[in-house]
Every structure is written in structure tokens, then in C-alpha cells.
PDB file of C-alpha atoms in Angstrom:
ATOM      1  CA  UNK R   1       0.000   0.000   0.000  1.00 68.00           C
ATOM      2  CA  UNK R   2       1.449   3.412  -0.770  1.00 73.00           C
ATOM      3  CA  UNK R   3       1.046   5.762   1.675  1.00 79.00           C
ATOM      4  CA  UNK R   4       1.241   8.825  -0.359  1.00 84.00           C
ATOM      5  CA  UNK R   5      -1.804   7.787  -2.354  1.00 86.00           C
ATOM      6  CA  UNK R   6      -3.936   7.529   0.494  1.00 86.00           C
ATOM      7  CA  UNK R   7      -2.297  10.926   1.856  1.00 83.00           C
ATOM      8  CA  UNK R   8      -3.552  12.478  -1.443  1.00 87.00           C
ATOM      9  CA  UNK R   9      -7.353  10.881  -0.770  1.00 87.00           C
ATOM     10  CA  UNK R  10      -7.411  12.002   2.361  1.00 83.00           C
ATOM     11  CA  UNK R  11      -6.425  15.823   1.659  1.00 87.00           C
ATOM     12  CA  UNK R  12      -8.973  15.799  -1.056  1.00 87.00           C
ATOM     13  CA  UNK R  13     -11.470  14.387   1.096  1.00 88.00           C
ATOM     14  CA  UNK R  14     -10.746  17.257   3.695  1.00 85.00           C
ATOM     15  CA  UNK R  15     -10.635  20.335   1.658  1.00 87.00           C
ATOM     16  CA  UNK R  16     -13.222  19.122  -0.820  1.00 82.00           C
ATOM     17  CA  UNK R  17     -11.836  19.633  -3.870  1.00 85.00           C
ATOM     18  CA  UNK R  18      -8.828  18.602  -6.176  1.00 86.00           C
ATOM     19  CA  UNK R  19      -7.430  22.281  -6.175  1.00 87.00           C
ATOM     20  CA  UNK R  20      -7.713  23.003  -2.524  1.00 88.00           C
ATOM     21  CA  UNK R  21      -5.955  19.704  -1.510  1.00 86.00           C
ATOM     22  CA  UNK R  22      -3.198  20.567  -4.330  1.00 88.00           C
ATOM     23  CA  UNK R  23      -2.863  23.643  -2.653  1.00 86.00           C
ATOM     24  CA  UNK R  24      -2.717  21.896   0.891  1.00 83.00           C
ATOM     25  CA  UNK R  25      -0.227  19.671  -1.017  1.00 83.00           C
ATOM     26  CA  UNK R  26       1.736  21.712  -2.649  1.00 85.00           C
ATOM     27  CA  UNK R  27       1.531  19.946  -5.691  1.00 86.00           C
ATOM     28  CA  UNK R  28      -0.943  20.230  -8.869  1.00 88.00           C
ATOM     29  CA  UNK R  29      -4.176  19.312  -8.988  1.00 78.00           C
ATOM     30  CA  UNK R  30      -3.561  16.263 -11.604  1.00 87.00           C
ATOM     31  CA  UNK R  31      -0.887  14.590  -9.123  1.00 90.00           C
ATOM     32  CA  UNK R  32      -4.005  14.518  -6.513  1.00 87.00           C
ATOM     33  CA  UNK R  33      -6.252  13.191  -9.226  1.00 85.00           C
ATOM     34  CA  UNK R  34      -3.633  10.913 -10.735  1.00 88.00           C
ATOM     35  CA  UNK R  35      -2.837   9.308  -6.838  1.00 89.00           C
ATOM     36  CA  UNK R  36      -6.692   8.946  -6.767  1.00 88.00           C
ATOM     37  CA  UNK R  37      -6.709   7.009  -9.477  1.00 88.00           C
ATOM     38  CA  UNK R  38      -3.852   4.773  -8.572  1.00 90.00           C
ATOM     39  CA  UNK R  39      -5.289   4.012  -4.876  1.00 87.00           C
ATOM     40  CA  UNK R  40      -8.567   2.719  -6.842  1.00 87.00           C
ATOM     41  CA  UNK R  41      -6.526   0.894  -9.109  1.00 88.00           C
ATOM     42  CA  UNK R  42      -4.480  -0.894  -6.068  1.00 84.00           C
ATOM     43  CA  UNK R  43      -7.485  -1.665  -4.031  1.00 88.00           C
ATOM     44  CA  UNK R  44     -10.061  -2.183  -7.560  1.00 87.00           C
ATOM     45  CA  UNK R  45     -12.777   0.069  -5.490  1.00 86.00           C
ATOM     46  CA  UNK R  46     -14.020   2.877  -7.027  1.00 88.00           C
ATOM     47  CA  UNK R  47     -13.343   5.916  -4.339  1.00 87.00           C
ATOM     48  CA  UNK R  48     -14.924   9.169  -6.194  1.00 86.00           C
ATOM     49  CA  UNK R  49     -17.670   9.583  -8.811  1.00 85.00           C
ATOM     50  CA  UNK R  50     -17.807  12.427 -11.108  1.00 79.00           C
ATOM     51  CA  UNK R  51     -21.085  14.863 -10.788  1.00 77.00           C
ATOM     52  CA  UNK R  52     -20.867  17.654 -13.565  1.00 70.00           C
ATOM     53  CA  UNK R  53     -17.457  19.690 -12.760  1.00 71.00           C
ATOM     54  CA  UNK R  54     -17.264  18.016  -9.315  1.00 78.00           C
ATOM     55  CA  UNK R  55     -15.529  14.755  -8.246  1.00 80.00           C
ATOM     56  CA  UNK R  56     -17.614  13.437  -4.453  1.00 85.00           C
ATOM     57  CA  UNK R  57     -16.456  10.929  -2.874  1.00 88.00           C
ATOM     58  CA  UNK R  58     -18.210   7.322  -2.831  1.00 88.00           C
ATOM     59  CA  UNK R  59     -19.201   5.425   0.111  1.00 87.00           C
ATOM     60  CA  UNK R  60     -16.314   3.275   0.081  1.00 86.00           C
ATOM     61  CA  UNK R  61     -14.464   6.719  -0.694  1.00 83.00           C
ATOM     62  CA  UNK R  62     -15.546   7.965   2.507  1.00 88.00           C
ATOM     63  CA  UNK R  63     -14.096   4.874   4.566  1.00 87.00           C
ATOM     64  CA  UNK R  64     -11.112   4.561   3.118  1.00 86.00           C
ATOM     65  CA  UNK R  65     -11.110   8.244   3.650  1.00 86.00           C
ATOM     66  CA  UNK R  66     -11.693   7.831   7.456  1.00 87.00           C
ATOM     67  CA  UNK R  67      -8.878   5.417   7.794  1.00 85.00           C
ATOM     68  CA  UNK R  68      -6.841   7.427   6.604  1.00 82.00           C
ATOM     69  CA  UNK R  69      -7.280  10.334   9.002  1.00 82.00           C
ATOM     70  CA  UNK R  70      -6.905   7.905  11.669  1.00 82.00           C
ATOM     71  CA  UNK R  71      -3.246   6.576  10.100  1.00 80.00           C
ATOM     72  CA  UNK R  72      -2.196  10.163   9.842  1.00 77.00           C
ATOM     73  CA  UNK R  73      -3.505  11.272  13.463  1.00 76.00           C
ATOM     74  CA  UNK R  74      -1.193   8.197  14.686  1.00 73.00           C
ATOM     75  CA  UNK R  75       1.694   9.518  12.519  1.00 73.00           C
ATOM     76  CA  UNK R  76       1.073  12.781  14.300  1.00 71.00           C
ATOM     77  CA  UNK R  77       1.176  11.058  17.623  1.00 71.00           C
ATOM     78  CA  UNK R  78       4.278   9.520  16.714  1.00 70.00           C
ATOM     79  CA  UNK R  79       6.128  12.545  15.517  1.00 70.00           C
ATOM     80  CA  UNK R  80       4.781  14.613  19.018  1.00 62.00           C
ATOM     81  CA  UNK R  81       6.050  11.494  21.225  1.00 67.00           C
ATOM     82  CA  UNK R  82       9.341  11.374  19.595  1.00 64.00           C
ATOM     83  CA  UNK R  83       9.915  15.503  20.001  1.00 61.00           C
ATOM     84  CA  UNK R  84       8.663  15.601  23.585  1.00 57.00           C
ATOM     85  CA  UNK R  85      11.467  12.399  24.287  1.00 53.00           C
ATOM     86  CA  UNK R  86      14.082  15.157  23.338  1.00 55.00           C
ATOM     87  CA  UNK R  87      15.814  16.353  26.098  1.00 52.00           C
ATOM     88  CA  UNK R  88      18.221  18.481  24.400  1.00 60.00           C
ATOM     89  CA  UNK R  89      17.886  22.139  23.231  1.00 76.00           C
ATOM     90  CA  UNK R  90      18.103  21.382  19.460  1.00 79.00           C
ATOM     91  CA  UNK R  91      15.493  20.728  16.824  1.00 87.00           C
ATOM     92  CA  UNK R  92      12.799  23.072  15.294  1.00 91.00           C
ATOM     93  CA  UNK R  93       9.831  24.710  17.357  1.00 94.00           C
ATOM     94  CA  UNK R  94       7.081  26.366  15.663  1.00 95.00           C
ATOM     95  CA  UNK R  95       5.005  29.250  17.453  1.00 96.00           C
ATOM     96  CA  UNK R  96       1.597  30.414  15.764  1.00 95.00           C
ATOM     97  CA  UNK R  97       0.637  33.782  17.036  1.00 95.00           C
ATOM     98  CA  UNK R  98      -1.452  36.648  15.984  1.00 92.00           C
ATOM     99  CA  UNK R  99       0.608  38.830  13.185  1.00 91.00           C
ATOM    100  CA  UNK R 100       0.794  42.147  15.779  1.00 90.00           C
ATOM    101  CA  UNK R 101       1.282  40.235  18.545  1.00 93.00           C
ATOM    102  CA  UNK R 102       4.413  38.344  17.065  1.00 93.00           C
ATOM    103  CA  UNK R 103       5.873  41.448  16.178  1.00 92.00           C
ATOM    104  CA  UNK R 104       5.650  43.365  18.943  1.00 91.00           C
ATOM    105  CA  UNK R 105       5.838  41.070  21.770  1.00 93.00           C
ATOM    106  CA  UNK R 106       7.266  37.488  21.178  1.00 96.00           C
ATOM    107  CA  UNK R 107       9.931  38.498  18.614  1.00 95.00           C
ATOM    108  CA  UNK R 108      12.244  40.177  21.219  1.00 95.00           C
ATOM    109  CA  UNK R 109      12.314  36.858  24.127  1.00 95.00           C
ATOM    110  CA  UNK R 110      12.349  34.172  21.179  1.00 96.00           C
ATOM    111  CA  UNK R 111      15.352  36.173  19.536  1.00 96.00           C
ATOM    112  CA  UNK R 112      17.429  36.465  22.917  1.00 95.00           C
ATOM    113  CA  UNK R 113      16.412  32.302  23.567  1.00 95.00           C
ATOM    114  CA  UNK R 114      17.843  31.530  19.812  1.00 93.00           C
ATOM    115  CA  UNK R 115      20.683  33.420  20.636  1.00 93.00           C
ATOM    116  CA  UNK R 116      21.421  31.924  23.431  1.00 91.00           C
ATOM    117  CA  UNK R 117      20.751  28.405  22.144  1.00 91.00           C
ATOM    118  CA  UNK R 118      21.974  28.456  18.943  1.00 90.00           C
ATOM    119  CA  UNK R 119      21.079  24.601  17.878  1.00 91.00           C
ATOM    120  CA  UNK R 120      17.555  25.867  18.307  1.00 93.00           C
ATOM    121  CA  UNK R 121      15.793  26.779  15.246  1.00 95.00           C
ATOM    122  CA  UNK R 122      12.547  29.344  15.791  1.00 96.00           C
ATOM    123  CA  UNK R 123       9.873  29.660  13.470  1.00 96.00           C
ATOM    124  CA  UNK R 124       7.627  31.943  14.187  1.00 96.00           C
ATOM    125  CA  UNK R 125       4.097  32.250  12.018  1.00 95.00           C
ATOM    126  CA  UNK R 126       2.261  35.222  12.174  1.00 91.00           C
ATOM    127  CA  UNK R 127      -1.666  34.009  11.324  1.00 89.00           C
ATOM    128  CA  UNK R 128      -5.240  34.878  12.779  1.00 82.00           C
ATOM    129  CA  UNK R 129      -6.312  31.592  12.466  1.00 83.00           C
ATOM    130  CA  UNK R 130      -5.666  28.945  14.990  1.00 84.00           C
ATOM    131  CA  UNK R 131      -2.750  26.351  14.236  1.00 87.00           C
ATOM    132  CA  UNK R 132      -4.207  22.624  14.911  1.00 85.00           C
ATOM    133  CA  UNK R 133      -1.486  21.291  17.482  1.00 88.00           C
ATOM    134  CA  UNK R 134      -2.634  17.966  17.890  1.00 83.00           C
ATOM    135  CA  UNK R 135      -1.547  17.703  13.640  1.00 82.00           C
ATOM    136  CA  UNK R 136       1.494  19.647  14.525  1.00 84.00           C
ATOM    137  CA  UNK R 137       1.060  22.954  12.172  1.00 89.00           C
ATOM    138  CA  UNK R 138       2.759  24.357  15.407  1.00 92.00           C
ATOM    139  CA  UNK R 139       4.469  23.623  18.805  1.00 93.00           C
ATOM    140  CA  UNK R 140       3.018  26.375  20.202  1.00 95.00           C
ATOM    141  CA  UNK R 141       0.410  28.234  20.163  1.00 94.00           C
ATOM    142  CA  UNK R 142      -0.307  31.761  21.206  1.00 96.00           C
ATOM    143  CA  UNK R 143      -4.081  33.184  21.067  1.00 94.00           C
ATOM    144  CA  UNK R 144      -6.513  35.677  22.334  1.00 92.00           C
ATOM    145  CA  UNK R 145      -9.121  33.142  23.073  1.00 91.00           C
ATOM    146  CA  UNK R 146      -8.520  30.353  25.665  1.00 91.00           C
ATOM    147  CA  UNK R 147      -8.861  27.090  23.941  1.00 85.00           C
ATOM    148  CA  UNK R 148     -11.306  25.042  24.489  1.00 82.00           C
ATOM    149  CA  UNK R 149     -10.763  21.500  23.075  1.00 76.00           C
ATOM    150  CA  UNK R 150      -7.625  18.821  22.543  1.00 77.00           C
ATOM    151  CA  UNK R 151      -5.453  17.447  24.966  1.00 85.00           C
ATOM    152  CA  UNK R 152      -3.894  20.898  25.592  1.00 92.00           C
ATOM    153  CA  UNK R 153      -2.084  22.178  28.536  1.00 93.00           C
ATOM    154  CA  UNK R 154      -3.114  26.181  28.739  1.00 95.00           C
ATOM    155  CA  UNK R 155      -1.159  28.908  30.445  1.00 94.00           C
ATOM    156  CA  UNK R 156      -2.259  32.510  30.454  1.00 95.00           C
ATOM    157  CA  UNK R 157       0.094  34.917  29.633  1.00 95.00           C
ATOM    158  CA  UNK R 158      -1.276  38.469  30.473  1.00 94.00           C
ATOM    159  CA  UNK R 159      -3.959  40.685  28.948  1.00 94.00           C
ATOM    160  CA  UNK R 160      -3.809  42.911  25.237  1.00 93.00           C
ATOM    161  CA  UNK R 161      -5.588  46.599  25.985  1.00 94.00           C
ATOM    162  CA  UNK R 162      -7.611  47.952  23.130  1.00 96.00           C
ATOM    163  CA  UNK R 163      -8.050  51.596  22.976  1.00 96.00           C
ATOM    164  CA  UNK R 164      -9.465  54.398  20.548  1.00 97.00           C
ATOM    165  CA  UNK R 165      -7.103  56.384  18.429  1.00 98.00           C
ATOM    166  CA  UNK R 166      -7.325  58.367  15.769  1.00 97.00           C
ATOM    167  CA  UNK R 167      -4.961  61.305  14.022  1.00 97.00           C
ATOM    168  CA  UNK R 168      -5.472  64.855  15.555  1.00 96.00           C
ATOM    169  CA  UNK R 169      -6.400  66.085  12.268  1.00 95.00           C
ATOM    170  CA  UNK R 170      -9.411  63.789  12.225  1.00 96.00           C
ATOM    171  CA  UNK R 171     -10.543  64.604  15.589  1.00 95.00           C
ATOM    172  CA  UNK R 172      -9.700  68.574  15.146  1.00 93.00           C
ATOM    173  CA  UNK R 173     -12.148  68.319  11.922  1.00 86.00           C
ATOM    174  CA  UNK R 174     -14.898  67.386  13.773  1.00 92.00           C
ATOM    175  CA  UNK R 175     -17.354  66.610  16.457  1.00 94.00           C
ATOM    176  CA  UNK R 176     -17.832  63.735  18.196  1.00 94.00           C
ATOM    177  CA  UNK R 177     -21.025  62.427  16.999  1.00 94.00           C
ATOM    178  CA  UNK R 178     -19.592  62.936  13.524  1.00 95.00           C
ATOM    179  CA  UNK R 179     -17.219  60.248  13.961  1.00 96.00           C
ATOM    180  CA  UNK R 180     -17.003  57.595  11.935  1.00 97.00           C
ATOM    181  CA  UNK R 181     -14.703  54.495  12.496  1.00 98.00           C
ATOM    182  CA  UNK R 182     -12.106  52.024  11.429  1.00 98.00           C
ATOM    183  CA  UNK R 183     -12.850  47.890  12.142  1.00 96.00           C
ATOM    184  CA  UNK R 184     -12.629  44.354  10.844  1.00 94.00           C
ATOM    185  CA  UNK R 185     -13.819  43.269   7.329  1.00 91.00           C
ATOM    186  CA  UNK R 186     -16.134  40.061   7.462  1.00 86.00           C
ATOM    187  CA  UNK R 187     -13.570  37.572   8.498  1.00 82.00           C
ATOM    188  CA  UNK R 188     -13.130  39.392  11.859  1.00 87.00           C
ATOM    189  CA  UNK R 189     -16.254  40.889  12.164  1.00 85.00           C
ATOM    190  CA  UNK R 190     -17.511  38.848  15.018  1.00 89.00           C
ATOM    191  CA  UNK R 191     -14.497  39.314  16.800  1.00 91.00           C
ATOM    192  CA  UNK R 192     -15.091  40.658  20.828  1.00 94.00           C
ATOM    193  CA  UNK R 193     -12.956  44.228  19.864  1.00 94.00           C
ATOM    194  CA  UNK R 194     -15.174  44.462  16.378  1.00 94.00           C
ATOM    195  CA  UNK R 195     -18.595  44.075  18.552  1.00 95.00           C
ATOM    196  CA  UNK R 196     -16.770  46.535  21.194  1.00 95.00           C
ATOM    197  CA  UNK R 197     -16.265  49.181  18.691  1.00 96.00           C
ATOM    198  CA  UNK R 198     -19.655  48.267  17.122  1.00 95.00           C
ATOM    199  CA  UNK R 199     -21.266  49.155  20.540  1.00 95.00           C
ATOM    200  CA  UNK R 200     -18.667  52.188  20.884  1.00 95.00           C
ATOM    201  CA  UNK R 201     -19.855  53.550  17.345  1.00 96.00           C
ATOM    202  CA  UNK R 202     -23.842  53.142  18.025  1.00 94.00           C
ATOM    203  CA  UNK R 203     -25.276  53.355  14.693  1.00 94.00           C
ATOM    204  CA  UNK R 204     -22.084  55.721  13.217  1.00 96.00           C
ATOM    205  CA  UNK R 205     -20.671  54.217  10.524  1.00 96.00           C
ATOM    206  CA  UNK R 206     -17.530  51.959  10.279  1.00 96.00           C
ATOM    207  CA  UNK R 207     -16.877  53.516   7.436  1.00 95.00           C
ATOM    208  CA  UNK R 208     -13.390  51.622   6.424  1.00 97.00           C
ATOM    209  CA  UNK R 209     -12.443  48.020   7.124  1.00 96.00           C
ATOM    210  CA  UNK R 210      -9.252  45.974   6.854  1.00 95.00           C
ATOM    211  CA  UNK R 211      -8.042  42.499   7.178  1.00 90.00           C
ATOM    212  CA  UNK R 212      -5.513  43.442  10.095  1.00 91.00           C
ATOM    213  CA  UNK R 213      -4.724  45.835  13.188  1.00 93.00           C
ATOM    214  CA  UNK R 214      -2.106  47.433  11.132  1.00 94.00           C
ATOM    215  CA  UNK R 215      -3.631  47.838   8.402  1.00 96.00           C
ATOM    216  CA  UNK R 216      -5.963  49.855  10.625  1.00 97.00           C
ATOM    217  CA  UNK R 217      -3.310  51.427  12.091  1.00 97.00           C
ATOM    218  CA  UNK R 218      -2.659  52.797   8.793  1.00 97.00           C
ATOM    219  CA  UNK R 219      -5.966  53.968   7.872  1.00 98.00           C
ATOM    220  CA  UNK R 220      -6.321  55.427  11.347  1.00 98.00           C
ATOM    221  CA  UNK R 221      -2.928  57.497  10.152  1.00 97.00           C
ATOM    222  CA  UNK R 222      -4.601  58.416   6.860  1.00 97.00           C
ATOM    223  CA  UNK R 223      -7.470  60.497   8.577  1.00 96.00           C
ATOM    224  CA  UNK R 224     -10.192  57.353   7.947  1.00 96.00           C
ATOM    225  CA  UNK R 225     -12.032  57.545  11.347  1.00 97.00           C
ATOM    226  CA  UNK R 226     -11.172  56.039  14.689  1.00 98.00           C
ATOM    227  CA  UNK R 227      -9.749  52.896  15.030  1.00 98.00           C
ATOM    228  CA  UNK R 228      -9.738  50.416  18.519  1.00 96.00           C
ATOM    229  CA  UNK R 229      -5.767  49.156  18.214  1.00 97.00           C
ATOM    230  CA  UNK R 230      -3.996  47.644  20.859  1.00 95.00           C
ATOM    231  CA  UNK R 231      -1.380  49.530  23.173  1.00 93.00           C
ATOM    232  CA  UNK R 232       1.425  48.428  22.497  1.00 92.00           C
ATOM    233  CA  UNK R 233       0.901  49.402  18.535  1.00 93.00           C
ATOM    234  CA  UNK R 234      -0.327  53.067  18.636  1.00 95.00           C
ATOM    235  CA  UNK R 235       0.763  53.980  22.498  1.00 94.00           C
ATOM    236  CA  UNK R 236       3.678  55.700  20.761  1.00 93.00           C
ATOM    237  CA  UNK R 237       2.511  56.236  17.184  1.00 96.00           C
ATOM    238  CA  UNK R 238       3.506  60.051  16.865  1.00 96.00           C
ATOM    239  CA  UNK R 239       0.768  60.447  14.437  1.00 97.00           C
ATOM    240  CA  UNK R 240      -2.199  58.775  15.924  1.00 98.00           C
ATOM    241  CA  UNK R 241      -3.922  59.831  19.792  1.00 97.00           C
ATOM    242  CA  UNK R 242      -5.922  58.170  22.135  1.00 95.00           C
ATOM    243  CA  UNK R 243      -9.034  59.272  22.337  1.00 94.00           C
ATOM    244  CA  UNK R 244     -10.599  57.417  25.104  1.00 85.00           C
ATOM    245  CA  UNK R 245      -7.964  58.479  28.155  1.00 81.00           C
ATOM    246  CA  UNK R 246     -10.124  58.298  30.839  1.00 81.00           C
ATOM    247  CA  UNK R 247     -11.594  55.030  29.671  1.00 84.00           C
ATOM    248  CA  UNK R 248     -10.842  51.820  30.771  1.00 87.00           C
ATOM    249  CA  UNK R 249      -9.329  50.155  28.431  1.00 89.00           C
ATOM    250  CA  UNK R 250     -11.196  47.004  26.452  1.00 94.00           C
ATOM    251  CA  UNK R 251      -9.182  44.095  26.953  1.00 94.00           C
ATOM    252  CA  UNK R 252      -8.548  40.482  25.397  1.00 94.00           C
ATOM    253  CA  UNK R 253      -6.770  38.040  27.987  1.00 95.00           C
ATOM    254  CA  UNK R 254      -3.425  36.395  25.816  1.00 96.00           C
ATOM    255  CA  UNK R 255      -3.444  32.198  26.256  1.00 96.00           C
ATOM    256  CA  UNK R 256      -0.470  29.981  25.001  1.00 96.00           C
ATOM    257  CA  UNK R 257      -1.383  26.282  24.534  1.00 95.00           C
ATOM    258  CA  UNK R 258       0.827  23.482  23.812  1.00 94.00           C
ATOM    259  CA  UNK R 259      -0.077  19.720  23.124  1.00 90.00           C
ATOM    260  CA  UNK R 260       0.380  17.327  26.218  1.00 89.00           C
ATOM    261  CA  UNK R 261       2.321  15.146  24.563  1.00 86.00           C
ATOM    262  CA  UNK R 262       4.926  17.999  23.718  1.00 86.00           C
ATOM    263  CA  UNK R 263       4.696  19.357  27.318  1.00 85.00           C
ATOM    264  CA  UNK R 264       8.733  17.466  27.949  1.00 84.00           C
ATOM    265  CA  UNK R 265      10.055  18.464  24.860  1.00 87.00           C
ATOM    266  CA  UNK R 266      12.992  21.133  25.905  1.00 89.00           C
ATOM    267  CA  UNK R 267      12.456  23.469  22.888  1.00 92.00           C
ATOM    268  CA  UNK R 268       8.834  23.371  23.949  1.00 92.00           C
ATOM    269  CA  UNK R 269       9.460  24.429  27.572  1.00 92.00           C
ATOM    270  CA  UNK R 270      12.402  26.525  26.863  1.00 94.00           C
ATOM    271  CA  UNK R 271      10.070  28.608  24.514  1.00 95.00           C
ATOM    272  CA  UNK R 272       7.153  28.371  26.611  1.00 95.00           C
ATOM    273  CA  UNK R 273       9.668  29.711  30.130  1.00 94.00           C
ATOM    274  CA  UNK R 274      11.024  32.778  27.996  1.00 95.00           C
ATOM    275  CA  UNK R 275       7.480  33.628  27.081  1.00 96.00           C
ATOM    276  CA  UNK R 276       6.131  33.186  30.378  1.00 94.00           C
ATOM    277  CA  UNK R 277       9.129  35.552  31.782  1.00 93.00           C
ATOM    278  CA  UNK R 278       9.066  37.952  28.958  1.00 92.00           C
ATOM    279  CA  UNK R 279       5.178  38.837  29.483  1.00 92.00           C
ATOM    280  CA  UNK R 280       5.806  38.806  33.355  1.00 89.00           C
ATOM    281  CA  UNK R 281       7.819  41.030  33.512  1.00 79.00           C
ATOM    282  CA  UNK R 282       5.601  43.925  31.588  1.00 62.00           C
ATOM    283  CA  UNK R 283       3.802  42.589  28.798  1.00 45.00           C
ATOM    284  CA  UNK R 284       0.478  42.459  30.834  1.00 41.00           C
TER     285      UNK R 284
END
């Protein structure tokens, strides 16, 4: 049985189609419907049928499908019990964090860790969405909602403040209940800081929307309404001001999760005790 043809069935069985598991792949389209092909021909079952433009997946599809997610959720578990066995500061670990947060506050304690243990290798990926651990897309993972499923062990690491800022030429422009504001697009939109500043704007418009905080940021620079950013991006942005001081700030709590079985890995805890130290000591 070859592996990589039931790897192929399985990825198009996940994303649903032959181009999306090419592009989970990384390969073209044809290799995932010529691999396809050859698992049918080794087990002489067919495994898709052809409706229109669409190939779906036949009952026996769908098992052999199934089995395969269970083979590669055992690989998985292999791979995580062989890096949590290592006891020695070497190896790749892979962080998943929010793009802002990476850059402002995990770059700095993950650079001084590397440099310190220089058999280390970081890599850190700056993405919204959250990394599935338990299939090892990352190590570690750093989020600004506590997770709540998988055999996770969850440590809190402090607290992001959201505040209102816009540029003083905005707010010098006009009055208050003239304001219009700066948010999510659609992917975000349900986000707790986009309802905040949906509640904040009561029926003003959110006039401009972007994918991420600093693209917001940006906008917020331009003169395109007021924008809720976190502190630690536009607390010292020359051309932006808070305009809620006297506010309490709106805050999102910061959680790091790691798998259980990569909880005595050394890269894993040596990442995980810089973090910890680095947000202790005034990152909340």
C-alpha cells in the first residue's frame, strides 16, 4: 500500500476539492487526481464519482477516507512522542501567534532564547487563524481566546488593551457624533474588539475596514475615522492619539497552549519559560 496515495485521498477528502488539496499539497491538482486514481486501481474500489465539474467521494471513498485520518492522526502522535522524548535544546519549534502580537511582543524573548541556544531553530508564524497542534502545524500556540478542546495544557500569559485612536487632524475636523470608524472586514467581524467598537460607534458608521490591526493602524494614520488598536501598537505612534484616556481600556486576555504530549520536549518548555518571563515582567 502506498502511503502517499492515500495521503492524497485524504487531503482531497478534507478540503473538498482537487485544487484546494493541491494547494494543501503543494503539488498540482492532476498529481491529486492521478494518486486517486492509482489508490482505486491498487485496491479495484471505485473511491470518487464524477457529478458535472465536481468529483464526491463514494461510500467506500468515505471509509477509506476515514482510515486514513486515523493513520495520519497516529503519525502525528508519533512525531509529538518522539519531540517531547528530546531532552536536548536542538530541533525546530514552531510558534503560531497573531501577526501584531508576534511582532511586537514574542519576537524580542524568542530572539534572545535563539541566541542563546543556537542549535535551536525558531519559526515563528504570524496568522489569525488557529494552528491545529494535535496535527502539529505548530508547537506552540499563542491566542486571544482560551482554547477550548484537545489534549492541551493552557497557560495565560497576560492581557492585550484595546483603545481608541485616531490622528489629531481627524478629531480637530470634527465633532464627536460625527465620527465615523475604522474595524474588521467580514472575516473578523464577530471578533469581541469588532462588537466593542460596534457598541462604541452606536449606529455611526464603520466607514473603512481591513483584514488586520495594522492595516488599521494605517488607515487610522490616513485620517479614515477612529480605530480600537492595541497599546502596544499606537501607544507611541507620533501620528495617531488616544481618544478614550479616561476610559478603561477594552481588553482580550493572551493564552499559550501546547499539546500534552509535547509538554517534555525542551524546545517546547524553553520557549514556553522565555514567554512566560518575557510577558511577566511587563507585557500584561
Amino acid at each position: 500500500m502506498d502511503w502517499e496515495n492515500l495521503r492524497h485521498l485524504y487531503a482531497f477528502a478534507e478540503h473538498g476539492s482537487l485544487a484546494a488539496a493541491a494547494r494543501a499539497l503543494g503539488v498540482e491538482h492532476a498529481t491529486v487526481a492521478r494518486r486517486i486514481a492509482a489508490l482505486e486501481t491498487q485496491l479495484q474500489t471505485r473511491l470518487v464519482d464524477r457529478r458535472g465539474r465536481r468529483l464526491l467521494l463514494t461510500g467506500d471513498g468515505e471509509r477509506i477516507a476515514a482510515i486514513a485520518r486515523r493513520m495520519r492522526d497516529d503519525a502525528d502522535a508519533v512525531e509529538r512522542a518522539a519531540a517531547g522524548a528530546r531532552s536536548e535544546l536542538t530541533g525546530t519549534v514552531t510558534i503560531s501567534a497573531p501577526p501584531a502580537l508576534a511582532a511586537a511582543q514574542l519576537i524580542g524573548p524568542l530572539v534572545a532564547l535563539q541566541q542563546k541556544h543556537r542549535r535551536l531553530e525558531l519559526r515563528l508564524i504570524g496568522e489569525s487563524r488557529s494552528a491545529a497542534l494535535d496535527r502539529r502545524e505548530a508547537d506552540i500556540a499563542v491566542r486571544l481566546s482560551r482554547p477550548r478542546s484537545g489534549e492541551l495544557i493552557i497557560v495565560r500569559l497576560g492581557a492585550m488593551p484595546f483603545r481608541l485612536y485616531a490622528s489629531p487632524g481627524y478629531l480637530r475636523d470634527r465633532d464627536e457624533r460625527d465620527w465615523s470608524f475604522v474595524g474588521y472586514d467580514a472575516p473578523m467581524a464577530q471578533s469581541p474588539q469588532q462588537r466593542r467598537l460596534r457598541a462604541i460607534a452606536a449606529g455611526r458608521a464603520i466607514a473603512f475596514t481591513a483584514s488586520s490591526a495594522e492595516l488599521q493602524q494605517a488607515a487610522a494614520r490616513a485620517g479614515a475615522g477612529v480605530a480600537m488598536l492595541p497599546g502596544f501598537m499606537a501607544d507611541d505612534d507620533p501620528a495617531l492619539v488616544r481618544v478614550d484616556k479616561d476610559a478603561p481600556p477594552f481588553q482580550r486576555e493572551i493564552w499559550l497552549a501546547i499539546h500534552a504530549d509535547m509538554k517534555t520536549a525542551a524546545g517546547v518548555r524553553a520557549v514556553v519559560d522565555a514567554l512566560k518571563a518575557a510577558f511577566a515582567t511587563g507585557a500584561d
